[in-house]
Coordinates of C-alpha atoms in Angstrom, one line a residue:
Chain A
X1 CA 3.1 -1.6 -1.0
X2 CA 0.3 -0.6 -3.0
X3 CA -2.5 1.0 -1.6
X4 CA -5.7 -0.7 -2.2
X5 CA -8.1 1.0 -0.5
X6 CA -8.0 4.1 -2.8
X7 CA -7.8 1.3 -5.7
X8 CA -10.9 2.7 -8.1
X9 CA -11.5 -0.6 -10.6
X10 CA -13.7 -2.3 -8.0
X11 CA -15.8 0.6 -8.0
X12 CA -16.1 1.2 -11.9
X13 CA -17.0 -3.0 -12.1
X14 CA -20.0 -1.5 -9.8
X15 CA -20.9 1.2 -11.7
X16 CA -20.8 -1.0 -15.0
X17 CA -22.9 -3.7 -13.3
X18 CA -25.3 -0.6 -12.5
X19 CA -25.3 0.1 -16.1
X20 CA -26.6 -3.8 -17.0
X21 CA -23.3 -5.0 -18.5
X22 CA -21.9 -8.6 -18.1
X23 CA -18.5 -8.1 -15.8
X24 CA -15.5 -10.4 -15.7
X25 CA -12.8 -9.3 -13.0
X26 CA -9.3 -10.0 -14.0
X27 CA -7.0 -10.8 -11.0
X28 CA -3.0 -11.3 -10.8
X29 CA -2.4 -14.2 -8.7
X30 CA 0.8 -15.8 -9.0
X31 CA 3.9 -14.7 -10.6
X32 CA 7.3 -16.1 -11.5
X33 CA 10.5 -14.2 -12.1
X34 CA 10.0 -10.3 -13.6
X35 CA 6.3 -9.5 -14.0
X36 CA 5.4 -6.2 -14.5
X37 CA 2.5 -6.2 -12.3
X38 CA 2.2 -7.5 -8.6
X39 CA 0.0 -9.9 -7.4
X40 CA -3.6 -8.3 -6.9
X41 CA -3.1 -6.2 -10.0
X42 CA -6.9 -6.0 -11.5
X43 CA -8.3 -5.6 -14.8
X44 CA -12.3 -5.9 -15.7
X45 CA -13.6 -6.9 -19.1
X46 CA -17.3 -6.6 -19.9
X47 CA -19.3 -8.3 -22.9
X48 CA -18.5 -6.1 -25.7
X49 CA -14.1 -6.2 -24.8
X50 CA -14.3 -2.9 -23.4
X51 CA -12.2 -2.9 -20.6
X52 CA -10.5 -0.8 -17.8
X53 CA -7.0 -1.7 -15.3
X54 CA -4.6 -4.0 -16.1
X55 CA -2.8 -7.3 -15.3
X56 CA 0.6 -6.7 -16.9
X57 CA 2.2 -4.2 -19.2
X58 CA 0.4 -4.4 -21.8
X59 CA 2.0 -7.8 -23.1
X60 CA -1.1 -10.4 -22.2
X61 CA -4.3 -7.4 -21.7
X62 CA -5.8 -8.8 -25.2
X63 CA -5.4 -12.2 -24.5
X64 CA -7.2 -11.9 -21.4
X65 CA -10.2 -10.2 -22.7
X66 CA -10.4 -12.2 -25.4
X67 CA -10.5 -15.5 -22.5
X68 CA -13.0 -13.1 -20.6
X69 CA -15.2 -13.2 -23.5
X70 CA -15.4 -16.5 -24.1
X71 CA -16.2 -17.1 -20.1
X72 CA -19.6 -14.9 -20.7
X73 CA -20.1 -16.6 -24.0
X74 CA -20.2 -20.2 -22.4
X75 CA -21.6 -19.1 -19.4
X76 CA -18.8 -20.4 -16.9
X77 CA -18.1 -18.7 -13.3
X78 CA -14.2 -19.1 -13.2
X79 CA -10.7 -20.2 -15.2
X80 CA -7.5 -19.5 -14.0
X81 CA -5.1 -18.8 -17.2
X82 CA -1.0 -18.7 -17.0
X83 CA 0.9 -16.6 -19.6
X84 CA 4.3 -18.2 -20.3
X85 CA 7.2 -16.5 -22.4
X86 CA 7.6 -20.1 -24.1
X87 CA 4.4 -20.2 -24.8
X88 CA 3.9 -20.6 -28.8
X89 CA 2.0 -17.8 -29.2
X90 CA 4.6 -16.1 -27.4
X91 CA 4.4 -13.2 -30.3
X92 CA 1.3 -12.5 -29.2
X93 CA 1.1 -12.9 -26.0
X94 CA 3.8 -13.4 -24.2
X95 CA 5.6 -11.1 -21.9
X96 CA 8.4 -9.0 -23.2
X97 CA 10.1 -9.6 -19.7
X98 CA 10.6 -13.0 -19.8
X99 CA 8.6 -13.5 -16.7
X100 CA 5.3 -15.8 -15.7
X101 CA 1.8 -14.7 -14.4
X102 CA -1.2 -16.4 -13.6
X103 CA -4.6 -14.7 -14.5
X104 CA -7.5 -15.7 -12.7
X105 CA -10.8 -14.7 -14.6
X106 CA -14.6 -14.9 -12.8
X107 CA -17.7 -13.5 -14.0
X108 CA -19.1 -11.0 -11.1
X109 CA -23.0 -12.2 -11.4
Chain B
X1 CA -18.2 -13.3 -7.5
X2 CA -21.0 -12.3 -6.4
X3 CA -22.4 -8.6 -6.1
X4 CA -23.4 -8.8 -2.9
X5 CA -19.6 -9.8 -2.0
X6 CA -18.3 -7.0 -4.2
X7 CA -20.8 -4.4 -2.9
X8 CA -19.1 -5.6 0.7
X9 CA -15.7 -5.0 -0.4
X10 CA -16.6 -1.3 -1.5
X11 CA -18.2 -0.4 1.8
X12 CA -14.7 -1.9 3.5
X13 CA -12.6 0.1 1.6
X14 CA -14.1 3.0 1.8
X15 CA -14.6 2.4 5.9
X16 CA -10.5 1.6 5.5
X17 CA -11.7 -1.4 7.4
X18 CA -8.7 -3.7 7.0
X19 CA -10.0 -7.4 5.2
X20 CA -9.0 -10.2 3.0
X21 CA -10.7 -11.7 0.2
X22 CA -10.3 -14.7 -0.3
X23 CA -11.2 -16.6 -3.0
X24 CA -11.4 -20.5 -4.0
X25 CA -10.2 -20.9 -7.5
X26 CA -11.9 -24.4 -8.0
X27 CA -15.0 -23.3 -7.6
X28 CA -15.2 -19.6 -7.7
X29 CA -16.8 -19.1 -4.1
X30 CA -15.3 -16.0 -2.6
X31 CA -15.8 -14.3 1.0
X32 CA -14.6 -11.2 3.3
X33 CA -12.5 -12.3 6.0
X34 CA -11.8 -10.1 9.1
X35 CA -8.5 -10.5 10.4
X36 CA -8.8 -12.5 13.8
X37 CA -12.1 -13.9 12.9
X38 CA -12.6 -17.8 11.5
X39 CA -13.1 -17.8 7.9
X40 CA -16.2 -20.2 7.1
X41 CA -16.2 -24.0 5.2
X42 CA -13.6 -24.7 2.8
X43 CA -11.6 -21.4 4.5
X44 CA -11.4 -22.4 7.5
X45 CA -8.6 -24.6 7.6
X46 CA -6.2 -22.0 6.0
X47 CA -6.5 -19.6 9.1
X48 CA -3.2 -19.5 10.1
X49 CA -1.9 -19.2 6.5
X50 CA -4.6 -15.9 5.7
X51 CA -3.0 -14.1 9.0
X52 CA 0.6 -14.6 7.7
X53 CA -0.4 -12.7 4.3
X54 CA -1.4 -9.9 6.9
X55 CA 1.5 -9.6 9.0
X56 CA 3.8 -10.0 5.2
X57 CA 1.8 -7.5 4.0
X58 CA 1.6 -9.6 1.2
X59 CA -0.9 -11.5 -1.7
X60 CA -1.0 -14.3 -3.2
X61 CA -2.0 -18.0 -3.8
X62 CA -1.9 -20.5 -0.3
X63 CA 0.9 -23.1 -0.5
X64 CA -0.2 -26.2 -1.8
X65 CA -3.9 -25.1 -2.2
X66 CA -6.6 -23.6 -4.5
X67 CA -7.0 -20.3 -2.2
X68 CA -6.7 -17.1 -3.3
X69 CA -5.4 -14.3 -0.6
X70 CA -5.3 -10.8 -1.1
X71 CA -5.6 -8.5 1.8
X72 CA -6.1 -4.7 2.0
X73 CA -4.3 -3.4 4.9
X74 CA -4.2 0.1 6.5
X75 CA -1.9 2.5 5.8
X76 CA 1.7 3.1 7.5
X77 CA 1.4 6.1 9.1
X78 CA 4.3 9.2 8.6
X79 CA 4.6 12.0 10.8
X80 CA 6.6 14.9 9.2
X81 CA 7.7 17.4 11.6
X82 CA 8.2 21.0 9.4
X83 CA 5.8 21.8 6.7
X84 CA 8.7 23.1 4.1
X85 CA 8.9 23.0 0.6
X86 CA 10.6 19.5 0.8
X87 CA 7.0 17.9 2.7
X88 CA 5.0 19.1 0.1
X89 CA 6.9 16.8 -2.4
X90 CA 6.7 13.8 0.0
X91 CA 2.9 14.4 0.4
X92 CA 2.7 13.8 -3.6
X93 CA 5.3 11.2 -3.5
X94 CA 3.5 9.1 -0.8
X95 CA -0.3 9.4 -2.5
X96 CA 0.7 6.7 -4.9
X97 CA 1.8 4.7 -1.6
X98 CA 0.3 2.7 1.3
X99 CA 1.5 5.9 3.5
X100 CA -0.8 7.6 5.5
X101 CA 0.6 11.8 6.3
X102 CA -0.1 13.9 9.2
X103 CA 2.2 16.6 9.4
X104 CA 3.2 18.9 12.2
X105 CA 4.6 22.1 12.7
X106 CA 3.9 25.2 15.5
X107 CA 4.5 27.9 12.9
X108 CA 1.4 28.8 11.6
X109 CA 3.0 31.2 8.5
X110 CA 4.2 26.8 7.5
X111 CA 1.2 25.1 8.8
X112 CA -1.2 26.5 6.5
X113 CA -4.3 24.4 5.0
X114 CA -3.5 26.5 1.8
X115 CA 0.3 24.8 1.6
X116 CA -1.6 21.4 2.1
X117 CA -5.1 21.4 0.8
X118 CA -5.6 17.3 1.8
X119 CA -3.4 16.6 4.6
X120 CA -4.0 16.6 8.6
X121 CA -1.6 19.6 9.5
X122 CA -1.1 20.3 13.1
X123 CA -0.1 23.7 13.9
X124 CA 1.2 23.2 17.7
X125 CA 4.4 21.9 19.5
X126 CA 5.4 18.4 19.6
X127 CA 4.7 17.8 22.7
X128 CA 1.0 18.5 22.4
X129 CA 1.0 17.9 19.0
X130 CA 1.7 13.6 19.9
X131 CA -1.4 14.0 22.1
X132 CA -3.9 14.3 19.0
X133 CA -2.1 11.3 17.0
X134 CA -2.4 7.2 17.4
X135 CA 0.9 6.0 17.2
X136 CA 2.7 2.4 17.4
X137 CA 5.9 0.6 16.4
X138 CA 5.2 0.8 12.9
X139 CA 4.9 4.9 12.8
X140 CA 7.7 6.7 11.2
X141 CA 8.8 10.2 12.0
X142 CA 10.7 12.4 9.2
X143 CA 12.1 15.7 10.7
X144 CA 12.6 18.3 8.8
X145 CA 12.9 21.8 10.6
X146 CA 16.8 21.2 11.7
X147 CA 15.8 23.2 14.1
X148 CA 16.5 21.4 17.4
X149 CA 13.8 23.3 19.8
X150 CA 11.1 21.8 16.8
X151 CA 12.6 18.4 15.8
X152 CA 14.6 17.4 18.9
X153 CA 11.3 16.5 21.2
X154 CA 9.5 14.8 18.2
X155 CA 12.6 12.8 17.7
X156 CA 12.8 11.7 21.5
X157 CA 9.1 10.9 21.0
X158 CA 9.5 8.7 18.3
X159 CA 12.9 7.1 20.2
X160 CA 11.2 6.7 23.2
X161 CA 7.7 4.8 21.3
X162 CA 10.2 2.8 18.9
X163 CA 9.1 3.7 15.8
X164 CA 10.3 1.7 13.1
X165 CA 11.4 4.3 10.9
X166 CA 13.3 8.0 12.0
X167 CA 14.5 9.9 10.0
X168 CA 15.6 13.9 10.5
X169 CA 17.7 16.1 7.5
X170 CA 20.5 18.5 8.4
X171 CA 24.2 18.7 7.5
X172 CA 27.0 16.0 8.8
X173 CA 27.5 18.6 11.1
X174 CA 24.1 19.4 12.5
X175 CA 23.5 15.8 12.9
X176 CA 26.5 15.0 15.3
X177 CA 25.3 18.0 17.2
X178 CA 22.0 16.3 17.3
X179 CA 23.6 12.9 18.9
X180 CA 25.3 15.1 20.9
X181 CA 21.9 16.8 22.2
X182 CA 20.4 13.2 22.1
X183 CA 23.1 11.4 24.2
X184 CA 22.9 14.1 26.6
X185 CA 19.3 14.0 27.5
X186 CA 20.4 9.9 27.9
X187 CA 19.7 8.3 24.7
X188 CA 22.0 5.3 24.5
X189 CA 24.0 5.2 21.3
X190 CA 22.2 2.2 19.7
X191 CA 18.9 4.3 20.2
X192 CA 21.0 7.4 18.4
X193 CA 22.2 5.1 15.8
X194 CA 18.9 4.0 14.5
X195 CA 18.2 7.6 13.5
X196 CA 18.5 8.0 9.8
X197 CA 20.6 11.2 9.7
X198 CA 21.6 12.9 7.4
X199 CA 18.5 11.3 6.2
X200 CA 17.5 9.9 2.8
X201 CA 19.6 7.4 0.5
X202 CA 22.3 8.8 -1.6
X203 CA 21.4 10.0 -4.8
X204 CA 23.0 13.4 -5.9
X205 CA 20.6 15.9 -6.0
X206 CA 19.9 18.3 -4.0
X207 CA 16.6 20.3 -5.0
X208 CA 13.5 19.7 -2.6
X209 CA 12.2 17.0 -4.9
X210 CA 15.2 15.2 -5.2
X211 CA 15.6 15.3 -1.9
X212 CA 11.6 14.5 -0.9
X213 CA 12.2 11.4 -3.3
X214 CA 15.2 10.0 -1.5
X215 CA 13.5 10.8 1.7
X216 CA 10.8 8.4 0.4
X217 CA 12.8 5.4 -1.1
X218 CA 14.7 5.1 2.2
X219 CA 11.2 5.3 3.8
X220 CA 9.6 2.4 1.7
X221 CA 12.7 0.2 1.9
X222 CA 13.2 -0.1 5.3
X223 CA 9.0 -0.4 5.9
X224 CA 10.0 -3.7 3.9
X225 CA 12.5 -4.4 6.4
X226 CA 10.2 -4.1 9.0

């Protein structure tokens, strides 16, 4: 039951649009057994890997900005990303409790 | 995403307009939906699937598709009767939720805007009180005076409207009184039974935030029971 409407990151993708920087929004939209975020969870990322929200606890934020990054570097509107504990980077990125997300990434342009 | 879809979004959230976006993740295209409107192109055929996110309350991916749902929904409105100690903690308690607070209470020395800086406090009776508020199947009413002359009407209000969630403190004691009261002015005993009283789950403590917070989790599990 989270309340979205007092949610702030939409607004500070605005204001960092308004301040000429390259936005990627971050969006939570699947998840399998324990995640620590819920579906709709946001995070933004803009050119330079500053970024603001998040998408889990902490376990996957640097993997996704550093997926975010190459989306403005190639130039591509969309990827959808899924963070697996099995996964063999699993030391670096995968998530501590053992559960699944998918991360959708899309350039806001 | 586009700006101009983003830019949209702000000025419906900050209008509390309830919406969806949704999103296709093939191909990135994104629009506002209105709840009992017809999404456009690819959309369209997921209508029925984009109003059942609405009525779960719920986001997430459609079944068997590439779209995206995630809906922002208006807040579940809570009526406190008695503006005591113990409201002040649920006010703080239910910021962080999807709870909407309007609190009422015909002493003034309570009802003060000093006690609650942020929150629609309405310093009359009941009664006249349930004229100024909107309210539906899916209000909830927590009672707090224990005192019957304040928190017996607004409890027949909310018995009467069938709201989804009542709730009103007091002792063991006071509470049998209260049924008494209840079944005497010809509330049948299911009605009575669906009155959380003594209210709040069972957690031990008894200081007015302890007691605001188990006031709250019995609140937010039974709005997912709804």
């Amino acid at each position: 039951m989270k309340n979205s409407f007092d949610e702030k990151i939409l607004d500070e993708a605005k204001d960092w649009i308004k301040a000429n920087q390259k936005v990627v929004l971050a969006t939570v939209i699947q998840t399998w057994g324990s995640s620590p975020r819920q579906v709709g969870s946001r995070m933004i990322v803009n050119e330079k890997g500053d970024f603001s929200g998040s998408v889990s606890g902490g376990c996957v934020e640097s993997a996704v900005v550093s997926e975010c990054l190459s989306l403005i570097k190639d130039n591509k509107p969309c990827k959808k990303i899924e963070f697996k504990v099995s996964n063999e980077s699993a030391w670096e990125v995968g998530l501590a409790c053992g559960g699944e997300i998918a991360v959708y990434i899309e350039q806001i342009h | 995403m586009k700006i101009k879809t983003l830019e949209e979004i702000l000025k419906k959230k900050s209008s509390k307009t309830e919406f969806a976006i949704l999103t296709n993740l093939e191909n990135g295209d994104s629009e506002i939906y209105l709840p009992g409107t017809s999404p456009k192109g690819e959309f369209s055929k997921y209508v029925d699937q984009i109003e059942n996110f609405f009525k779960s309350k719920k986001n997430g991916v459609i079944e068997n598709s590439e779209i995206f749902v995630e809906t922002y929904i208006k807040p579940i409105k809570v009526i406190i009767v008695g503006a005591v100690h113990i409201a002040q903690y649920l006010v703080d308690f239910a910021k962080s939720l999807n709870f909407e607070i309007s609190i009422i209470d015909p002493r003034g020395y309570f009802a003060s805007k000093q006690r609650f800086p942020d929150i629609k406090v309405i310093n009359k009776w009941p009664k006249e009180a349930f004229e100024e508020i909107k309210t539906n199947s899916s209000t909830a009413l927590i009672a707090l005076t224990h005192d019957p002359k304040i928190d017996d009407p607004a409890l027949q209000y909310a018995l009467k409207n069938k709201f989804y969630y009542i709730g009103a403190l007091g002792s063991k004691k006071t509470h049998e009184n209260r049924c008494q009261r209840l079944s005497e002015a010809g509330f049948t005993n299911d009605e009575i039974n669906s009155i959380h009283g003594p209210i709040g789950i069972k957690l031990g403590g008894k200081s007015a935030p302890e007691i605001a917070l188990s006031i709250i989790a019995q609140l937010v599990s039974e709005t997912y029971k709804k």
